[in-house]
Amino acid sequence: MSEPTIKSVRVLTVMGNFEWPIVKVELSNGLVGYGECHRGPGIKEVLRRAEELIRGREVNVEYLLRLVRKHIPNSEWGVVNNAISGLETALWDLKGKLTGLPVYELLGGRVRDRVAVYADLHAGAGITETGGKRWVELASTEVAYNVENYVRRAREAMGMGFRYIKFDVDVPENMMETEFDRTVGMKVVKFVTSFIGGVRDAVKYDVDIMIDGHWAFSVPTALAIARELARYDVFWFEDPVPPENIDAMMEVRLKSPVPIATGEKLYRLSQFRELIGKGATDIIHPDVQRLGGLLEMKKIAYLAEEYYVPVAIHNISSPIGTMANAHVAATIGDFIAIEWHAIDLPWWPDMVREGMIIRDGHIIPPKRPGLGVELNERVAIDHAKDQGEVKEFLQ
Ligand SMILES: [Mg+2]
């Protein structure tokens, strides 16, 4: 009996708290695999070209990925890889379903049964990019930047079983003269870090606190913030300066009194080679839905292990991408936690038929074949960005 072959590659962009481009690959025997891409321009075009390249071929992930990379321009780095990442995951899901194995087995097998998750709490109020306005803009500044609300959100996450929580320090943006400035005085530095002091006082050491800077600062401002954060024993200071200049990141890392985490904007093993090889970060924080896929994440994790650099995973995905991250994380030796950004989005769990995949601050990757979760198409369609895409997705 001949092996089933690839029939179609489809994408549906779902409007969650961020855009979630969901990839669906169907085989000639009707089997369906899912993956997810990090949002970005041109994903649909790349996947259309990829479909032309892989249609009619068997599910050999290594071969298909090399084929797509060789024939799609600019696939070495950059946003083309957002699309390739979702495609790659959908192929692993299919390979698992064809062989009867969970994806973590295909990636070498588990070193942990359950994977820790950390809750991104943003500020005293949540944040979303979709729907035109950010939630912090909708919430009053008093609500978003109020220490009681920071503490309330920290306690809420701890009550759900999370052992790691994260807040931002690059807001409120109107504290800068313009949105393009990177340097602020000590009054602002003290203000944005004061909330973290309030949280630490309230929660003591029952939870580790991470801080995100979203590449907002100059080297001197980043270091001023890091020195304040050291008073509160934060677990990491993420993306203190822009990502393109690895030497600047290295300078911050060498002078910062708190550990630095970075990597969510980088692509492929090649960009992580420079970051890790130069010793520019204490912790890597890659985005698997962007960097090139699950196998690429494994290669990066092996490299990081050579330098004793632990791995955490940046994640703003639906449960599809989040579960894919849990499968690869289960196979990584020195792993901290996967991000979860949707504590304020009540229908996040409904995106898959299995319901809530995070319990007690952890994900247990299922032993079922493939990713072990199935897209709830009804929910995805209800929140689709473009109804024209829905028709195509269902074909
Ligand atoms: Mg971040």
XYZ file of C-alpha atoms and ligand atoms in Angstrom:
396
model
C 0.000 0.000 0.000
C 1.422 3.361 -0.933
C 2.067 6.073 1.672
C -0.410 8.955 1.840
C 0.818 12.200 0.285
C 0.276 15.886 0.930
C -2.923 17.210 -0.583
C -3.183 20.775 0.716
C -1.707 23.462 2.987
C -4.152 26.015 4.421
C -3.917 28.877 6.917
C -6.541 30.605 9.055
C -5.697 33.734 11.037
C -7.539 33.736 14.351
C -7.908 36.949 16.349
C -6.957 35.996 19.881
C -5.207 38.487 22.145
C -2.657 38.384 19.322
C -3.113 37.156 15.750
C -2.724 33.367 15.599
C -2.074 32.046 12.063
C -3.124 28.367 12.259
C -1.732 26.021 9.574
C -3.635 22.934 8.451
C -1.970 20.298 6.255
C -4.194 17.585 4.802
C -3.063 14.261 3.352
C -4.490 12.229 0.478
C -6.024 9.804 3.024
C -7.887 12.638 4.822
C -5.523 12.825 7.818
C -5.056 16.399 9.061
C -2.138 18.004 10.940
C -2.031 21.405 12.656
C 0.675 23.936 13.412
C 0.862 27.605 14.316
C 2.955 30.545 13.077
C 4.055 33.664 14.920
C 2.158 36.570 13.338
C 3.796 38.482 10.489
C 3.304 39.731 6.930
C 3.285 37.363 3.962
C 2.581 34.097 5.793
C -0.178 33.091 3.395
C 1.968 33.716 0.330
C 4.840 31.649 1.702
C 2.514 28.769 2.554
C 0.942 28.887 -0.903
C 4.400 28.555 -2.472
C 5.275 25.791 0.016
C 2.118 23.909 -0.927
C 3.181 23.926 -4.593
C 6.555 22.502 -3.583
C 5.359 19.718 -1.274
C 1.984 18.694 -2.732
C 1.949 15.028 -3.799
C 4.960 14.135 -1.628
C 5.152 11.866 1.410
C 5.557 13.283 4.939
C 9.348 13.255 5.248
C 9.826 16.324 7.451
C 13.571 16.765 6.974
C 13.331 16.502 3.182
C 10.256 18.710 2.823
C 11.761 21.451 4.997
C 14.992 21.462 3.005
C 12.976 21.607 -0.221
C 10.907 24.573 0.989
C 13.981 26.437 2.280
C 15.915 25.875 -0.944
C 13.157 27.167 -3.220
C 11.566 30.024 -1.264
C 13.615 33.227 -1.390
C 14.924 34.771 1.866
C 14.219 31.679 3.942
C 17.626 31.890 5.667
C 16.293 34.354 8.270
C 13.305 36.586 8.743
C 9.553 36.375 8.497
C 9.480 33.596 5.875
C 10.427 31.371 8.805
C 7.267 32.306 10.711
C 5.328 30.509 7.984
C 7.808 27.628 7.774
C 7.583 27.113 11.562
C 3.813 26.531 11.461
C 4.161 24.254 8.438
C 6.924 22.230 10.108
C 4.816 21.689 13.237
C 1.820 20.546 11.170
C 4.098 18.026 9.409
C 5.294 16.669 12.792
C 1.668 16.393 13.918
C 0.958 14.348 10.784
C 4.087 12.234 11.182
C 2.978 11.411 14.721
C -0.487 10.467 13.560
C 0.978 8.277 10.774
C 3.331 6.442 13.144
C 1.103 6.429 16.251
C 3.733 8.353 18.256
C 3.549 11.643 20.171
C 5.704 14.435 18.708
C 8.107 14.378 21.673
C 9.037 10.776 20.761
C 9.809 11.856 17.195
C 12.089 14.582 18.625
C 14.154 12.100 20.611
C 12.010 11.343 23.653
C 11.180 13.056 26.930
C 13.528 14.051 29.728
C 10.571 15.446 31.737
C 6.936 14.367 32.010
C 5.579 17.835 32.638
C 6.720 21.237 31.432
C 6.520 24.362 33.601
C 4.616 27.379 32.296
C 5.018 30.987 33.382
C 2.219 33.551 33.404
C 2.833 36.830 31.586
C 0.805 39.372 33.557
C 1.952 42.496 31.667
C 0.972 45.170 34.232
C -1.882 45.874 36.623
C -4.124 45.217 33.580
C -3.797 42.835 30.608
C -2.739 43.694 27.079
C -3.982 42.742 23.640
C -2.967 43.766 20.142
C -6.133 42.790 18.349
C -9.363 44.721 18.216
C -7.585 47.940 17.352
C -6.734 49.065 20.867
C -4.512 47.752 23.579
C -6.256 46.810 26.798
C -3.892 49.046 28.765
C -5.091 51.937 26.675
C -8.663 50.977 27.406
C -7.935 50.534 31.095
C -7.172 53.757 32.885
C -3.549 54.414 33.787
C -4.616 54.198 37.420
C -5.823 50.617 36.863
C -2.872 49.465 34.768
C -0.172 51.099 36.885
C -1.341 50.586 40.389
C 0.621 48.399 42.781
C -2.499 46.833 44.334
C -3.508 45.600 40.892
C -0.027 44.184 40.260
C -0.244 42.275 43.530
C -3.799 41.094 42.772
C -2.700 39.699 39.410
C 0.362 38.037 40.940
C -1.813 36.331 43.556
C -4.327 35.258 40.916
C -1.563 33.513 38.928
C -0.120 31.928 42.059
C -3.597 30.655 42.943
C -3.669 28.917 39.546
C -0.430 27.121 40.439
C 2.133 29.241 38.574
C 5.616 29.347 40.108
C 6.886 31.979 37.674
C 5.236 35.280 36.751
C 6.308 38.110 34.444
C 5.641 41.849 34.347
C 6.721 44.619 31.942
C 8.824 47.700 32.709
C 8.705 49.422 29.315
C 5.344 50.996 29.992
C 3.647 53.366 30.344
C 5.055 54.499 27.015
C 3.947 58.077 27.591
C 6.685 58.314 30.218
C 9.073 58.789 27.278
C 9.236 62.103 25.410
C 8.410 60.295 22.154
C 7.705 56.646 21.373
C 11.160 56.426 19.781
C 13.182 57.539 22.788
C 15.172 54.937 24.681
C 16.636 56.913 27.530
C 14.832 58.132 30.635
C 15.825 59.713 33.935
C 15.858 58.100 37.340
C 12.350 59.306 38.231
C 10.874 57.059 35.518
C 13.301 54.224 36.322
C 12.181 54.308 39.968
C 8.495 54.526 38.964
C 8.444 51.539 36.568
C 10.400 49.327 38.957
C 8.469 50.343 42.089
C 5.575 48.022 41.165
C 7.950 45.060 41.199
C 9.068 46.000 44.704
C 5.407 45.991 45.753
C 4.883 42.526 44.283
C 8.011 41.127 45.939
C 6.969 42.486 49.336
C 3.555 40.840 48.946
C 4.518 37.428 47.549
C 7.911 37.040 49.236
C 9.855 34.203 47.564
C 6.926 31.889 46.803
C 7.177 32.834 43.141
C 9.967 33.894 40.778
C 9.462 37.208 38.997
C 10.642 37.874 35.450
C 10.712 41.334 33.867
C 10.284 42.227 30.177
C 11.764 45.383 28.616
C 10.654 44.726 24.981
C 13.916 46.174 23.538
C 12.837 49.625 24.729
C 16.005 51.012 26.300
C 19.462 52.380 25.631
C 22.386 50.634 27.343
C 22.639 53.183 30.226
C 18.878 53.147 30.901
C 18.758 49.340 30.724
C 21.561 49.163 33.276
C 19.869 51.714 35.565
C 16.709 49.567 35.481
C 18.706 46.366 36.042
C 20.327 47.883 39.144
C 16.880 48.731 40.568
C 15.538 45.267 39.690
C 18.444 43.663 41.553
C 16.948 45.038 44.787
C 13.954 42.749 44.205
C 15.895 39.624 43.168
C 14.226 39.238 39.787
C 14.768 35.952 37.966
C 15.559 37.601 34.636
C 15.461 40.956 32.807
C 14.299 40.231 29.268
C 15.175 42.149 26.097
C 16.701 45.210 27.808
C 18.074 46.677 24.529
C 17.201 46.198 20.817
C 17.982 42.728 19.419
C 20.070 43.502 16.320
C 23.288 44.541 18.070
C 24.560 41.491 19.917
C 27.552 43.449 21.258
C 25.223 45.920 23.031
C 23.284 42.997 24.535
C 26.601 41.499 25.645
C 27.622 44.773 27.307
C 24.342 44.842 29.263
C 24.717 41.194 30.207
C 28.269 41.689 31.481
C 27.367 44.751 33.591
C 23.852 43.786 34.742
C 23.459 42.577 38.334
C 20.445 40.451 37.269
C 20.377 37.661 34.646
C 19.509 38.673 31.063
C 17.132 36.686 28.829
C 16.688 37.321 25.096
C 16.084 35.665 21.730
C 12.391 35.892 20.823
C 13.128 37.976 17.686
C 15.962 35.793 16.407
C 15.717 33.221 13.627
C 17.377 29.904 12.964
C 20.335 28.273 14.635
C 22.646 30.710 12.837
C 21.404 33.805 14.721
C 21.489 31.976 18.052
C 25.048 30.862 17.287
C 26.222 34.458 17.545
C 24.106 35.267 20.618
C 25.147 32.174 22.568
C 28.695 31.988 21.225
C 29.471 35.562 22.286
C 28.061 34.977 25.764
C 25.576 37.809 25.227
C 22.791 36.314 27.355
C 22.315 34.268 30.527
C 19.121 32.574 29.306
C 17.791 32.090 25.756
C 14.116 32.811 25.160
C 13.368 31.712 21.559
C 9.988 31.770 19.822
C 9.435 28.348 18.225
C 6.557 29.580 16.036
C 8.977 32.075 14.507
C 12.531 30.706 14.540
C 11.999 27.835 12.102
C 10.181 25.041 13.954
C 10.559 22.288 16.516
C 13.674 20.643 15.091
C 15.397 24.024 14.764
C 14.548 24.627 18.450
C 16.209 21.303 19.313
C 19.393 22.307 17.475
C 19.465 25.646 19.329
C 18.895 23.884 22.672
C 21.835 21.547 21.997
C 24.054 24.542 21.234
C 22.883 26.349 24.392
C 23.673 23.245 26.430
C 27.305 23.447 25.284
C 27.509 26.873 26.958
C 25.408 25.936 30.043
C 22.762 28.429 28.936
C 19.238 27.399 30.025
C 16.223 27.617 27.696
C 12.827 29.246 28.232
C 10.282 29.598 25.400
C 8.592 32.827 24.320
C 4.968 32.060 23.522
C 1.972 34.189 22.543
C 0.263 31.326 20.705
C -3.078 29.585 20.893
C -3.143 26.118 22.539
C -1.930 24.604 19.213
C 1.429 26.417 19.255
C 1.643 26.185 23.026
C 1.265 22.400 22.972
C 3.851 22.144 20.177
C 6.212 24.083 22.453
C 5.484 21.685 25.322
C 6.458 18.696 23.141
C 9.865 20.126 22.264
C 10.411 21.520 25.783
C 9.837 18.037 27.225
C 12.914 16.878 25.277
C 15.287 19.730 26.341
C 17.766 19.113 29.165
C 18.075 22.490 30.931
C 14.621 23.991 30.516
C 12.891 26.656 32.658
C 9.356 27.373 31.423
C 7.071 28.200 28.487
C 5.373 31.581 28.480
C 1.572 31.853 28.660
C 0.172 35.206 27.643
C -3.574 34.540 27.731
C -4.582 34.639 31.397
C -7.046 37.425 30.477
C -8.564 35.601 27.465
C -11.407 33.342 28.678
C -11.847 31.392 25.419
C -8.131 30.507 24.977
C -8.693 26.887 26.166
C -11.651 26.447 23.779
C -9.374 26.634 20.725
C -8.717 22.892 21.104
C -11.242 20.130 21.680
C -9.317 18.859 24.718
C -9.985 22.108 26.645
C -7.513 23.669 29.083
C -4.024 22.195 28.567
C -2.341 24.091 31.438
C -2.949 22.689 34.909
C -1.253 23.726 38.118
C 1.246 25.838 36.151
C 2.339 22.941 33.926
C 1.557 21.172 30.648
C 1.792 17.403 30.353
C 2.339 16.580 26.661
C -0.176 13.830 25.850
C 0.867 10.319 24.841
C -1.608 10.462 21.970
C -0.206 10.469 18.383
C 1.050 13.808 17.047
C 0.533 16.934 19.160
C -2.317 15.224 20.997
C -4.660 18.196 20.592
C -7.153 18.900 17.814
C -8.193 22.352 16.636
C -11.752 23.284 17.550
C -12.585 24.596 14.071
C -15.870 26.145 15.196
C -14.120 28.390 17.741
C -11.297 29.251 15.330
C -13.813 30.241 12.645
C -15.865 32.328 15.088
C -12.746 34.430 15.722
C -11.344 34.395 12.164
C -9.803 37.614 10.895
C -11.042 37.154 7.330
C -14.184 35.223 6.378
C -12.729 34.654 2.872
C -9.935 32.676 4.507
C -12.500 30.528 6.363
C -13.953 29.159 3.121
C -10.510 28.214 1.840
C -9.494 26.712 5.204
C -12.500 24.372 5.215
C -11.928 23.103 1.641
Mg 9.183 39.340 25.640
